[in-house]
JSON list of C-alpha atoms in Angstrom, two decimals:
[
{"chain": "A", "resi": 1, "resn": "GLY", "atom": "CA", "xyz": [0.00, 0.00, 0.00]},
{"chain": "A", "resi": 2, "resn": "ILE", "atom": "CA", "xyz": [0.90, 3.66, -0.13]},
{"chain": "A", "resi": 3, "resn": "ARG", "atom": "CA", "xyz": [3.07, 4.61, 2.85]},
{"chain": "A", "resi": 4, "resn": "LYS", "atom": "CA", "xyz": [3.20, 8.39, 2.50]},
{"chain": "A", "resi": 5, "resn": "VAL", "atom": "CA", "xyz": [0.66, 10.84, 1.16]},
{"chain": "A", "resi": 6, "resn": "THR", "atom": "CA", "xyz": [1.65, 14.44, 0.39]},
{"chain": "A", "resi": 7, "resn": "ALA", "atom": "CA", "xyz": [-0.60, 17.30, -0.72]},
{"chain": "A", "resi": 8, "resn": "ARG", "atom": "CA", "xyz": [0.45, 20.85, -1.60]},
{"chain": "A", "resi": 9, "resn": "ASP", "atom": "CA", "xyz": [-1.00, 24.22, -2.60]},
{"chain": "A", "resi": 10, "resn": "GLN", "atom": "CA", "xyz": [-3.86, 25.00, -0.23]},
{"chain": "A", "resi": 11, "resn": "VAL", "atom": "CA", "xyz": [-5.07, 21.64, 1.05]},
{"chain": "A", "resi": 12, "resn": "GLU", "atom": "CA", "xyz": [-8.65, 21.29, 2.34]},
{"chain": "A", "resi": 13, "resn": "PHE", "atom": "CA", "xyz": [-10.18, 18.45, 4.37]},
{"chain": "A", "resi": 14, "resn": "ASP", "atom": "CA", "xyz": [-13.82, 18.03, 5.40]},
{"chain": "A", "resi": 15, "resn": "SER", "atom": "CA", "xyz": [-15.23, 15.08, 7.34]},
{"chain": "A", "resi": 16, "resn": "HIS", "atom": "CA", "xyz": [-18.15, 14.15, 9.57]},
{"chain": "A", "resi": 17, "resn": "GLU", "atom": "CA", "xyz": [-19.22, 11.34, 11.90]},
{"chain": "A", "resi": 18, "resn": "MET", "atom": "CA", "xyz": [-22.64, 9.84, 12.53]},
{"chain": "A", "resi": 19, "resn": "GLU", "atom": "CA", "xyz": [-24.06, 7.96, 15.51]},
{"chain": "A", "resi": 20, "resn": "ALA", "atom": "CA", "xyz": [-27.52, 6.45, 15.94]},
{"chain": "A", "resi": 21, "resn": "GLY", "atom": "CA", "xyz": [-28.60, 8.07, 12.70]},
{"chain": "A", "resi": 22, "resn": "GLY", "atom": "CA", "xyz": [-27.60, 11.57, 13.80]},
{"chain": "A", "resi": 23, "resn": "LEU", "atom": "CA", "xyz": [-24.64, 13.85, 13.08]},
{"chain": "A", "resi": 24, "resn": "THR", "atom": "CA", "xyz": [-22.19, 13.94, 16.00]},
{"chain": "A", "resi": 25, "resn": "LEU", "atom": "CA", "xyz": [-19.04, 15.60, 14.61]},
{"chain": "A", "resi": 26, "resn": "VAL", "atom": "CA", "xyz": [-17.95, 17.87, 11.76]},
{"chain": "A", "resi": 27, "resn": "ARG", "atom": "CA", "xyz": [-14.29, 18.64, 11.10]},
{"chain": "A", "resi": 28, "resn": "ARG", "atom": "CA", "xyz": [-12.73, 21.10, 8.65]},
{"chain": "A", "resi": 29, "resn": "ALA", "atom": "CA", "xyz": [-9.02, 21.63, 8.06]},
{"chain": "A", "resi": 30, "resn": "ARG", "atom": "CA", "xyz": [-7.19, 24.07, 5.81]},
{"chain": "A", "resi": 31, "resn": "PHE", "atom": "CA", "xyz": [-3.40, 23.89, 5.31]},
{"chain": "A", "resi": 32, "resn": "ALA", "atom": "CA", "xyz": [-0.78, 25.23, 2.92]},
{"chain": "A", "resi": 33, "resn": "GLU", "atom": "CA", "xyz": [0.77, 21.73, 2.73]},
{"chain": "A", "resi": 34, "resn": "PHE", "atom": "CA", "xyz": [-0.01, 18.35, 4.31]},
{"chain": "A", "resi": 35, "resn": "ALA", "atom": "CA", "xyz": [1.85, 15.03, 4.59]},
{"chain": "A", "resi": 36, "resn": "LEU", "atom": "CA", "xyz": [0.82, 11.74, 6.22]},
{"chain": "A", "resi": 37, "resn": "ASP", "atom": "CA", "xyz": [3.02, 8.73, 6.95]},
{"chain": "A", "resi": 38, "resn": "GLN", "atom": "CA", "xyz": [0.48, 5.90, 7.18]},
{"chain": "A", "resi": 39, "resn": "GLN", "atom": "CA", "xyz": [2.99, 3.48, 8.68]},
{"chain": "A", "resi": 40, "resn": "THR", "atom": "CA", "xyz": [3.96, 5.66, 11.65]},
{"chain": "A", "resi": 41, "resn": "GLY", "atom": "CA", "xyz": [0.68, 7.59, 11.89]},
{"chain": "A", "resi": 42, "resn": "ARG", "atom": "CA", "xyz": [2.55, 10.90, 11.87]},
{"chain": "A", "resi": 43, "resn": "ALA", "atom": "CA", "xyz": [0.89, 13.79, 10.05]},
{"chain": "A", "resi": 44, "resn": "GLU", "atom": "CA", "xyz": [2.52, 17.15, 9.35]},
{"chain": "A", "resi": 45, "resn": "ALA", "atom": "CA", "xyz": [0.99, 20.33, 7.99]},
{"chain": "A", "resi": 46, "resn": "ARG", "atom": "CA", "xyz": [2.52, 23.66, 6.99]},
{"chain": "A", "resi": 47, "resn": "GLY", "atom": "CA", "xyz": [0.77, 26.88, 7.81]},
{"chain": "A", "resi": 48, "resn": "PRO", "atom": "CA", "xyz": [-0.85, 29.19, 7.72]},
{"chain": "A", "resi": 49, "resn": "GLY", "atom": "CA", "xyz": [-3.62, 26.78, 8.53]},
{"chain": "A", "resi": 50, "resn": "SER", "atom": "CA", "xyz": [-6.69, 26.10, 10.62]},
{"chain": "A", "resi": 51, "resn": "VAL", "atom": "CA", "xyz": [-8.60, 23.20, 12.14]},
{"chain": "A", "resi": 52, "resn": "THR", "atom": "CA", "xyz": [-12.29, 23.67, 13.02]},
{"chain": "A", "resi": 53, "resn": "VAL", "atom": "CA", "xyz": [-14.35, 21.10, 14.90]},
{"chain": "A", "resi": 54, "resn": "TRP", "atom": "CA", "xyz": [-18.03, 20.99, 15.83]},
{"chain": "A", "resi": 55, "resn": "LYS", "atom": "CA", "xyz": [-18.91, 18.09, 18.11]},
{"chain": "A", "resi": 56, "resn": "GLN", "atom": "CA", "xyz": [-21.76, 17.18, 20.36]},
{"chain": "A", "resi": 57, "resn": "GLY", "atom": "CA", "xyz": [-21.06, 17.64, 24.03]},
{"chain": "A", "resi": 58, "resn": "ARG", "atom": "CA", "xyz": [-22.35, 18.81, 27.33]},
{"chain": "A", "resi": 59, "resn": "GLY", "atom": "CA", "xyz": [-22.95, 22.34, 26.13]},
{"chain": "A", "resi": 60, "resn": "ASN", "atom": "CA", "xyz": [-21.70, 24.02, 29.33]},
{"chain": "A", "resi": 61, "resn": "ARG", "atom": "CA", "xyz": [-18.16, 24.48, 28.04]},
{"chain": "A", "resi": 62, "resn": "ALA", "atom": "CA", "xyz": [-16.04, 23.57, 25.09]},
{"chain": "A", "resi": 63, "resn": "SER", "atom": "CA", "xyz": [-13.48, 20.82, 25.31]},
{"chain": "A", "resi": 64, "resn": "LEU", "atom": "CA", "xyz": [-10.83, 22.74, 23.36]},
{"chain": "A", "resi": 65, "resn": "SER", "atom": "CA", "xyz": [-10.25, 19.63, 21.31]},
{"chain": "A", "resi": 66, "resn": "PRO", "atom": "CA", "xyz": [-9.35, 19.26, 17.61]},
{"chain": "A", "resi": 67, "resn": "VAL", "atom": "CA", "xyz": [-9.91, 15.49, 17.85]},
{"chain": "A", "resi": 68, "resn": "ALA", "atom": "CA", "xyz": [-13.06, 13.45, 18.34]},
{"chain": "A", "resi": 69, "resn": "VAL", "atom": "CA", "xyz": [-13.39, 12.41, 21.97]},
{"chain": "A", "resi": 70, "resn": "ALA", "atom": "CA", "xyz": [-15.96, 9.76, 22.84]},
{"chain": "A", "resi": 71, "resn": "ARG", "atom": "CA", "xyz": [-18.20, 10.42, 25.83]},
{"chain": "A", "resi": 72, "resn": "ALA", "atom": "CA", "xyz": [-18.85, 7.34, 27.93]},
{"chain": "A", "resi": 73, "resn": "ASN", "atom": "CA", "xyz": [-21.88, 9.03, 29.47]},
{"chain": "A", "resi": 74, "resn": "ARG", "atom": "CA", "xyz": [-23.30, 10.57, 26.32]},
{"chain": "A", "resi": 75, "resn": "ALA", "atom": "CA", "xyz": [-27.06, 11.12, 26.35]},
{"chain": "A", "resi": 76, "resn": "ALA", "atom": "CA", "xyz": [-29.15, 8.41, 24.69]},
{"chain": "A", "resi": 77, "resn": "ASN", "atom": "CA", "xyz": [-30.44, 10.81, 22.05]},
{"chain": "A", "resi": 78, "resn": "ALA", "atom": "CA", "xyz": [-27.37, 12.65, 20.81]},
{"chain": "A", "resi": 79, "resn": "ARG", "atom": "CA", "xyz": [-29.44, 14.97, 18.64]},
{"chain": "A", "resi": 80, "resn": "ASP", "atom": "CA", "xyz": [-30.92, 16.60, 21.75]},
{"chain": "A", "resi": 81, "resn": "THR", "atom": "CA", "xyz": [-27.54, 17.78, 23.07]},
{"chain": "A", "resi": 82, "resn": "LYS", "atom": "CA", "xyz": [-25.74, 21.03, 22.37]},
{"chain": "A", "resi": 83, "resn": "TRP", "atom": "CA", "xyz": [-22.66, 21.44, 20.20]},
{"chain": "A", "resi": 84, "resn": "GLU", "atom": "CA", "xyz": [-19.13, 22.45, 21.11]},
{"chain": "A", "resi": 85, "resn": "TYR", "atom": "CA", "xyz": [-17.11, 24.59, 18.70]},
{"chain": "A", "resi": 86, "resn": "THR", "atom": "CA", "xyz": [-13.31, 24.80, 18.51]},
{"chain": "A", "resi": 87, "resn": "ARG", "atom": "CA", "xyz": [-11.25, 26.61, 15.90]},
{"chain": "A", "resi": 88, "resn": "ILE", "atom": "CA", "xyz": [-7.44, 26.57, 15.94]},
{"chain": "A", "resi": 89, "resn": "ASP", "atom": "CA", "xyz": [-5.42, 28.87, 13.69]},
{"chain": "A", "resi": 90, "resn": "PHE", "atom": "CA", "xyz": [-1.64, 28.59, 13.42]},
{"chain": "A", "resi": 91, "resn": "ALA", "atom": "CA", "xyz": [1.10, 30.22, 11.37]},
{"chain": "A", "resi": 92, "resn": "ASN", "atom": "CA", "xyz": [3.91, 27.68, 11.07]},
{"chain": "A", "resi": 93, "resn": "GLU", "atom": "CA", "xyz": [3.32, 23.99, 11.63]},
{"chain": "A", "resi": 94, "resn": "MET", "atom": "CA", "xyz": [0.99, 21.26, 12.89]},
{"chain": "A", "resi": 95, "resn": "VAL", "atom": "CA", "xyz": [2.26, 17.80, 13.91]},
{"chain": "A", "resi": 96, "resn": "ALA", "atom": "CA", "xyz": [-0.13, 14.96, 14.82]},
{"chain": "A", "resi": 97, "resn": "LYS", "atom": "CA", "xyz": [1.15, 11.68, 16.27]},
{"chain": "A", "resi": 98, "resn": "THR", "atom": "CA", "xyz": [-1.69, 9.18, 16.14]},
{"chain": "A", "resi": 99, "resn": "LYS", "atom": "CA", "xyz": [0.03, 6.49, 18.23]},
{"chain": "A", "resi": 100, "resn": "LEU", "atom": "CA", "xyz": [0.78, 8.99, 21.01]},
{"chain": "A", "resi": 101, "resn": "ARG", "atom": "CA", "xyz": [-2.62, 10.67, 20.63]},
{"chain": "A", "resi": 102, "resn": "THR", "atom": "CA", "xyz": [-1.04, 14.12, 20.48]},
{"chain": "A", "resi": 103, "resn": "ILE", "atom": "CA", "xyz": [-1.43, 17.13, 18.20]},
{"chain": "A", "resi": 104, "resn": "SER", "atom": "CA", "xyz": [0.92, 20.14, 18.32]},
{"chain": "A", "resi": 105, "resn": "PHE", "atom": "CA", "xyz": [0.52, 23.58, 16.75]},
{"chain": "A", "resi": 106, "resn": "ILE", "atom": "CA", "xyz": [3.43, 26.01, 16.39]},
{"chain": "A", "resi": 107, "resn": "GLY", "atom": "CA", "xyz": [3.56, 29.72, 15.59]},
{"chain": "A", "resi": 108, "resn": "GLN", "atom": "CA", "xyz": [1.03, 32.43, 16.47]},
{"chain": "A", "resi": 109, "resn": "VAL", "atom": "CA", "xyz": [-1.57, 29.95, 17.68]},
{"chain": "A", "resi": 110, "resn": "GLN", "atom": "CA", "xyz": [-5.12, 31.18, 18.31]},
{"chain": "A", "resi": 111, "resn": "VAL", "atom": "CA", "xyz": [-7.93, 29.02, 19.71]},
{"chain": "A", "resi": 112, "resn": "VAL", "atom": "CA", "xyz": [-11.57, 30.10, 19.85]},
{"chain": "A", "resi": 113, "resn": "TYR", "atom": "CA", "xyz": [-14.00, 27.80, 21.63]},
{"chain": "A", "resi": 114, "resn": "GLY", "atom": "CA", "xyz": [-17.45, 27.64, 23.15]},
{"chain": "A", "resi": 115, "resn": "PRO", "atom": "CA", "xyz": [-20.93, 26.12, 22.94]},
{"chain": "A", "resi": 116, "resn": "VAL", "atom": "CA", "xyz": [-23.04, 26.67, 19.82]},
{"chain": "A", "resi": 117, "resn": "LYS", "atom": "CA", "xyz": [-26.59, 25.66, 18.92]},
{"chain": "A", "resi": 118, "resn": "GLU", "atom": "CA", "xyz": [-25.81, 23.73, 15.76]},
{"chain": "A", "resi": 119, "resn": "PRO", "atom": "CA", "xyz": [-22.92, 22.57, 13.56]},
{"chain": "A", "resi": 120, "resn": "LEU", "atom": "CA", "xyz": [-21.30, 25.11, 11.23]},
{"chain": "A", "resi": 121, "resn": "GLU", "atom": "CA", "xyz": [-22.27, 27.96, 13.58]},
{"chain": "A", "resi": 122, "resn": "VAL", "atom": "CA", "xyz": [-19.18, 29.99, 14.50]},
{"chain": "A", "resi": 123, "resn": "ILE", "atom": "CA", "xyz": [-18.21, 32.13, 17.49]},
{"chain": "A", "resi": 124, "resn": "ASP", "atom": "CA", "xyz": [-17.37, 35.81, 17.13]},
{"chain": "A", "resi": 125, "resn": "LEU", "atom": "CA", "xyz": [-14.27, 36.83, 19.08]},
{"chain": "A", "resi": 126, "resn": "ASP", "atom": "CA", "xyz": [-15.90, 40.18, 19.86]},
{"chain": "A", "resi": 127, "resn": "ASN", "atom": "CA", "xyz": [-19.02, 38.50, 21.24]},
{"chain": "A", "resi": 128, "resn": "LEU", "atom": "CA", "xyz": [-17.90, 35.46, 23.22]},
{"chain": "A", "resi": 129, "resn": "PRO", "atom": "CA", "xyz": [-20.65, 33.29, 24.76]},
{"chain": "A", "resi": 130, "resn": "LYS", "atom": "CA", "xyz": [-20.83, 32.83, 28.52]},
{"chain": "A", "resi": 131, "resn": "ASP", "atom": "CA", "xyz": [-18.89, 29.56, 28.52]},
{"chain": "A", "resi": 132, "resn": "GLY", "atom": "CA", "xyz": [-16.68, 30.38, 25.55]},
{"chain": "A", "resi": 133, "resn": "GLY", "atom": "CA", "xyz": [-13.24, 31.86, 25.31]},
{"chain": "A", "resi": 134, "resn": "ALA", "atom": "CA", "xyz": [-10.06, 32.33, 23.35]},
{"chain": "A", "resi": 135, "resn": "MET", "atom": "CA", "xyz": [-6.46, 31.29, 23.90]},
{"chain": "A", "resi": 136, "resn": "TYR", "atom": "CA", "xyz": [-3.28, 32.63, 22.32]},
{"chain": "A", "resi": 137, "resn": "CYS", "atom": "CA", "xyz": [0.26, 31.20, 22.49]},
{"chain": "A", "resi": 138, "resn": "ASP", "atom": "CA", "xyz": [3.30, 30.29, 20.39]},
{"chain": "A", "resi": 139, "resn": "THR", "atom": "CA", "xyz": [3.17, 26.51, 21.02]},
{"chain": "A", "resi": 140, "resn": "LEU", "atom": "CA", "xyz": [0.09, 24.41, 21.78]},
{"chain": "A", "resi": 141, "resn": "GLU", "atom": "CA", "xyz": [-0.11, 20.67, 22.43]},
{"chain": "A", "resi": 142, "resn": "PHE", "atom": "CA", "xyz": [-3.19, 18.47, 22.89]},
{"chain": "A", "resi": 143, "resn": "THR", "atom": "CA", "xyz": [-3.04, 14.99, 24.42]},
{"chain": "A", "resi": 144, "resn": "GLN", "atom": "CA", "xyz": [-5.97, 12.58, 24.58]},
{"chain": "A", "resi": 145, "resn": "ARG", "atom": "CA", "xyz": [-6.24, 10.68, 27.88]},
{"chain": "A", "resi": 146, "resn": "THR", "atom": "CA", "xyz": [-8.41, 7.83, 29.12]},
{"chain": "A", "resi": 147, "resn": "THR", "atom": "CA", "xyz": [-9.80, 7.47, 32.65]},
{"chain": "A", "resi": 148, "resn": "VAL", "atom": "CA", "xyz": [-10.07, 4.21, 34.59]},
{"chain": "A", "resi": 149, "resn": "THR", "atom": "CA", "xyz": [-13.74, 4.09, 33.55]},
{"chain": "A", "resi": 150, "resn": "ASP", "atom": "CA", "xyz": [-12.72, 4.34, 29.86]},
{"chain": "A", "resi": 151, "resn": "ASP", "atom": "CA", "xyz": [-14.04, 7.91, 29.51]},
{"chain": "A", "resi": 152, "resn": "LYS", "atom": "CA", "xyz": [-11.83, 9.96, 27.21]},
{"chain": "A", "resi": 153, "resn": "TYR", "atom": "CA", "xyz": [-10.82, 13.57, 27.75]},
{"chain": "A", "resi": 154, "resn": "VAL", "atom": "CA", "xyz": [-8.25, 16.08, 26.54]},
{"chain": "A", "resi": 155, "resn": "GLU", "atom": "CA", "xyz": [-5.34, 17.84, 28.23]},
{"chain": "A", "resi": 156, "resn": "LEU", "atom": "CA", "xyz": [-3.61, 20.79, 26.63]},
{"chain": "A", "resi": 157, "resn": "LEU", "atom": "CA", "xyz": [-0.41, 22.73, 27.22]},
{"chain": "A", "resi": 158, "resn": "ALA", "atom": "CA", "xyz": [-0.03, 26.28, 25.87]},
{"chain": "A", "resi": 159, "resn": "ARG", "atom": "CA", "xyz": [3.50, 27.72, 26.16]},
{"chain": "A", "resi": 160, "resn": "ASP", "atom": "CA", "xyz": [5.33, 30.95, 25.39]},
{"chain": "A", "resi": 161, "resn": "ASN", "atom": "CA", "xyz": [3.29, 34.13, 25.82]},
{"chain": "A", "resi": 162, "resn": "ALA", "atom": "CA", "xyz": [0.13, 32.23, 26.69]},
{"chain": "A", "resi": 163, "resn": "ARG", "atom": "CA", "xyz": [-3.05, 34.29, 27.11]},
{"chain": "A", "resi": 164, "resn": "LEU", "atom": "CA", "xyz": [-6.61, 33.33, 27.95]},
{"chain": "A", "resi": 165, "resn": "GLU", "atom": "CA", "xyz": [-9.70, 35.45, 27.31]},
{"chain": "A", "resi": 166, "resn": "GLY", "atom": "CA", "xyz": [-13.28, 34.94, 28.50]},
{"chain": "A", "resi": 167, "resn": "ARG", "atom": "CA", "xyz": [-16.34, 37.09, 28.86]},
{"chain": "A", "resi": 168, "resn": "SER", "atom": "CA", "xyz": [-15.70, 37.66, 32.58]},
{"chain": "A", "resi": 169, "resn": "PHE", "atom": "CA", "xyz": [-11.95, 37.01, 32.85]},
{"chain": "A", "resi": 170, "resn": "SER", "atom": "CA", "xyz": [-8.56, 37.24, 31.18]},
{"chain": "A", "resi": 171, "resn": "ALA", "atom": "CA", "xyz": [-5.20, 35.75, 32.09]},
{"chain": "A", "resi": 172, "resn": "GLN", "atom": "CA", "xyz": [-1.60, 35.59, 30.98]},
{"chain": "A", "resi": 173, "resn": "ALA", "atom": "CA", "xyz": [1.28, 33.31, 31.94]},
{"chain": "A", "resi": 174, "resn": "TYR", "atom": "CA", "xyz": [4.36, 31.64, 30.51]},
{"chain": "A", "resi": 175, "resn": "ALA", "atom": "CA", "xyz": [2.41, 28.36, 30.35]},
{"chain": "A", "resi": 176, "resn": "ILE", "atom": "CA", "xyz": [-1.26, 27.46, 30.70]},
{"chain": "A", "resi": 177, "resn": "THR", "atom": "CA", "xyz": [-2.49, 23.88, 31.01]},
{"chain": "A", "resi": 178, "resn": "PHE", "atom": "CA", "xyz": [-6.10, 22.73, 30.76]},
{"chain": "A", "resi": 179, "resn": "ASP", "atom": "CA", "xyz": [-7.55, 19.47, 32.12]},
{"chain": "A", "resi": 180, "resn": "GLU", "atom": "CA", "xyz": [-10.88, 18.81, 30.39]},
{"chain": "A", "resi": 181, "resn": "SER", "atom": "CA", "xyz": [-11.88, 16.17, 32.96]},
{"chain": "A", "resi": 182, "resn": "LYS", "atom": "CA", "xyz": [-11.86, 18.84, 35.68]},
{"chain": "A", "resi": 183, "resn": "GLY", "atom": "CA", "xyz": [-12.55, 21.98, 33.66]},
{"chain": "A", "resi": 184, "resn": "LEU", "atom": "CA", "xyz": [-9.42, 23.36, 35.30]},
{"chain": "A", "resi": 185, "resn": "TYR", "atom": "CA", "xyz": [-6.74, 25.74, 34.00]},
{"chain": "A", "resi": 186, "resn": "THR", "atom": "CA", "xyz": [-3.31, 25.90, 35.66]},
{"chain": "A", "resi": 187, "resn": "LEU", "atom": "CA", "xyz": [-1.24, 29.03, 35.04]},
{"chain": "A", "resi": 188, "resn": "ARG", "atom": "CA", "xyz": [2.52, 29.01, 35.59]},
{"chain": "A", "resi": 189, "resn": "SER", "atom": "CA", "xyz": [5.14, 31.74, 35.44]},
{"chain": "A", "resi": 190, "resn": "LYS", "atom": "CA", "xyz": [8.81, 31.50, 34.49]},
{"chain": "A", "resi": 191, "resn": "GLY", "atom": "CA", "xyz": [11.83, 33.00, 36.23]},
{"chain": "A", "resi": 192, "resn": "ASP", "atom": "CA", "xyz": [11.04, 36.31, 37.89]},
{"chain": "A", "resi": 193, "resn": "GLN", "atom": "CA", "xyz": [7.78, 36.74, 36.01]},
{"chain": "A", "resi": 194, "resn": "GLN", "atom": "CA", "xyz": [4.32, 36.34, 37.49]},
{"chain": "A", "resi": 195, "resn": "ALA", "atom": "CA", "xyz": [1.16, 34.74, 36.18]},
{"chain": "A", "resi": 196, "resn": "MET", "atom": "CA", "xyz": [-1.79, 37.14, 36.16]},
{"chain": "A", "resi": 197, "resn": "LEU", "atom": "CA", "xyz": [-5.56, 36.78, 36.19]},
{"chain": "A", "resi": 198, "resn": "TRP", "atom": "CA", "xyz": [-8.22, 39.47, 35.91]},
{"chain": "A", "resi": 199, "resn": "ARG", "atom": "CA", "xyz": [-11.73, 38.27, 36.81]},
{"chain": "A", "resi": 200, "resn": "GLU", "atom": "CA", "xyz": [-15.13, 39.43, 37.92]},
{"chain": "A", "resi": 201, "resn": "HIS", "atom": "CA", "xyz": [-15.89, 38.27, 41.47]},
{"chain": "A", "resi": 202, "resn": "ALA", "atom": "CA", "xyz": [-19.57, 38.50, 40.55]},
{"chain": "A", "resi": 203, "resn": "PRO", "atom": "CA", "xyz": [-21.30, 39.15, 37.21]},
{"chain": "A", "resi": 204, "resn": "GLY", "atom": "CA", "xyz": [-21.14, 42.80, 36.23]},
{"chain": "A", "resi": 205, "resn": "LEU", "atom": "CA", "xyz": [-18.50, 43.83, 38.76]},
{"chain": "A", "resi": 206, "resn": "PRO", "atom": "CA", "xyz": [-15.19, 45.34, 37.57]},
{"chain": "A", "resi": 207, "resn": "ARG", "atom": "CA", "xyz": [-12.39, 42.87, 36.95]},
{"chain": "A", "resi": 208, "resn": "THR", "atom": "CA", "xyz": [-9.78, 42.76, 39.68]},
{"chain": "A", "resi": 209, "resn": "PRO", "atom": "CA", "xyz": [-6.22, 41.44, 39.22]},
{"chain": "A", "resi": 210, "resn": "VAL", "atom": "CA", "xyz": [-4.63, 38.43, 40.89]},
{"chain": "A", "resi": 211, "resn": "VAL", "atom": "CA", "xyz": [-0.87, 37.89, 40.62]},
{"chain": "A", "resi": 212, "resn": "ALA", "atom": "CA", "xyz": [0.97, 34.72, 41.61]},
{"chain": "A", "resi": 213, "resn": "LYS", "atom": "CA", "xyz": [3.73, 32.35, 40.52]},
{"chain": "A", "resi": 214, "resn": "THR", "atom": "CA", "xyz": [1.31, 29.49, 39.98]},
{"chain": "A", "resi": 215, "resn": "PHE", "atom": "CA", "xyz": [-2.42, 29.10, 40.43]},
{"chain": "A", "resi": 216, "resn": "MET", "atom": "CA", "xyz": [-5.42, 27.11, 39.19]},
{"chain": "A", "resi": 217, "resn": "PHE", "atom": "CA", "xyz": [-8.63, 28.58, 37.79]},
{"chain": "A", "resi": 218, "resn": "ASN", "atom": "CA", "xyz": [-12.01, 27.02, 37.02]},
{"chain": "A", "resi": 219, "resn": "PRO", "atom": "CA", "xyz": [-14.07, 29.54, 34.99]},
{"chain": "A", "resi": 220, "resn": "ALA", "atom": "CA", "xyz": [-17.34, 27.60, 35.31]},
{"chain": "A", "resi": 221, "resn": "ARG", "atom": "CA", "xyz": [-17.16, 27.89, 39.11]},
{"chain": "A", "resi": 222, "resn": "ASN", "atom": "CA", "xyz": [-15.20, 31.18, 39.18]},
{"chain": "A", "resi": 223, "resn": "PHE", "atom": "CA", "xyz": [-12.84, 29.33, 41.51]},
{"chain": "A", "resi": 224, "resn": "VAL", "atom": "CA", "xyz": [-9.16, 30.19, 42.10]},
{"chain": "A", "resi": 225, "resn": "ASP", "atom": "CA", "xyz": [-6.69, 28.02, 44.05]},
{"chain": "A", "resi": 226, "resn": "PHE", "atom": "CA", "xyz": [-3.20, 29.34, 44.70]},
{"chain": "A", "resi": 227, "resn": "ASP", "atom": "CA", "xyz": [-1.57, 26.17, 46.02]},
{"chain": "A", "resi": 228, "resn": "ASN", "atom": "CA", "xyz": [1.95, 27.19, 47.16]},
{"chain": "A", "resi": 229, "resn": "ALA", "atom": "CA", "xyz": [2.05, 30.60, 45.51]},
{"chain": "A", "resi": 230, "resn": "SER", "atom": "CA", "xyz": [4.99, 32.75, 46.54]},
{"chain": "A", "resi": 231, "resn": "LEU", "atom": "CA", "xyz": [3.04, 35.97, 46.00]},
{"chain": "A", "resi": 232, "resn": "VAL", "atom": "CA", "xyz": [-0.66, 36.71, 45.79]},
{"chain": "A", "resi": 233, "resn": "ARG", "atom": "CA", "xyz": [-2.25, 40.10, 45.18]},
{"chain": "A", "resi": 234, "resn": "GLY", "atom": "CA", "xyz": [-5.85, 40.94, 44.55]},
{"chain": "A", "resi": 235, "resn": "LEU", "atom": "CA", "xyz": [-7.45, 37.93, 46.25]},
{"chain": "A", "resi": 236, "resn": "GLN", "atom": "CA", "xyz": [-10.71, 38.90, 47.90]}
]
């Protein structure tokens, strides 16, 4: 069989998945160049490029995932659930390693995510939904994990000038990790720098700053945990 497939000059991919007679996932990808080694499962794409995914989910937050993640506890009628939207734009390179279940994006990475009512609906950066947001960084890596109950979820690591934007918060740090199974962001600084978070303590109140070396943030619960932070300002 063919081991390696290479495509050049503005490559476009579109795919969808069905379950129980209903649409459960739509994926679109646009790259300048794309190559796939079918023996190793390694795929590489040159930017500028984008990956957009609409998938059925819980509707209360996006999973930030460019890959299909099965839900062990998915509702019986998938067509009654809401959709989760994720779009990832990158300037330089994408590398996917199927066997390791990882996808990396490099160069001016921007992620926009949030719940939508139906597939193909997009989110406006200037009008983020309540549980939506945007992330910016220079390097972004997704890893698919599996729990002991065989439920799959995604972890991500954003590094180098990482920023996070939501309707009621914003944050910046050297590195930001996200654990989908907990809905939890962890922000870490580097060297003498500090990680920073601006958030509303209650809807409609002015954002107040929090500064620390390392802290965890759950937007859905508006919860902040500083662990062993060396410096905290703005906590109320």
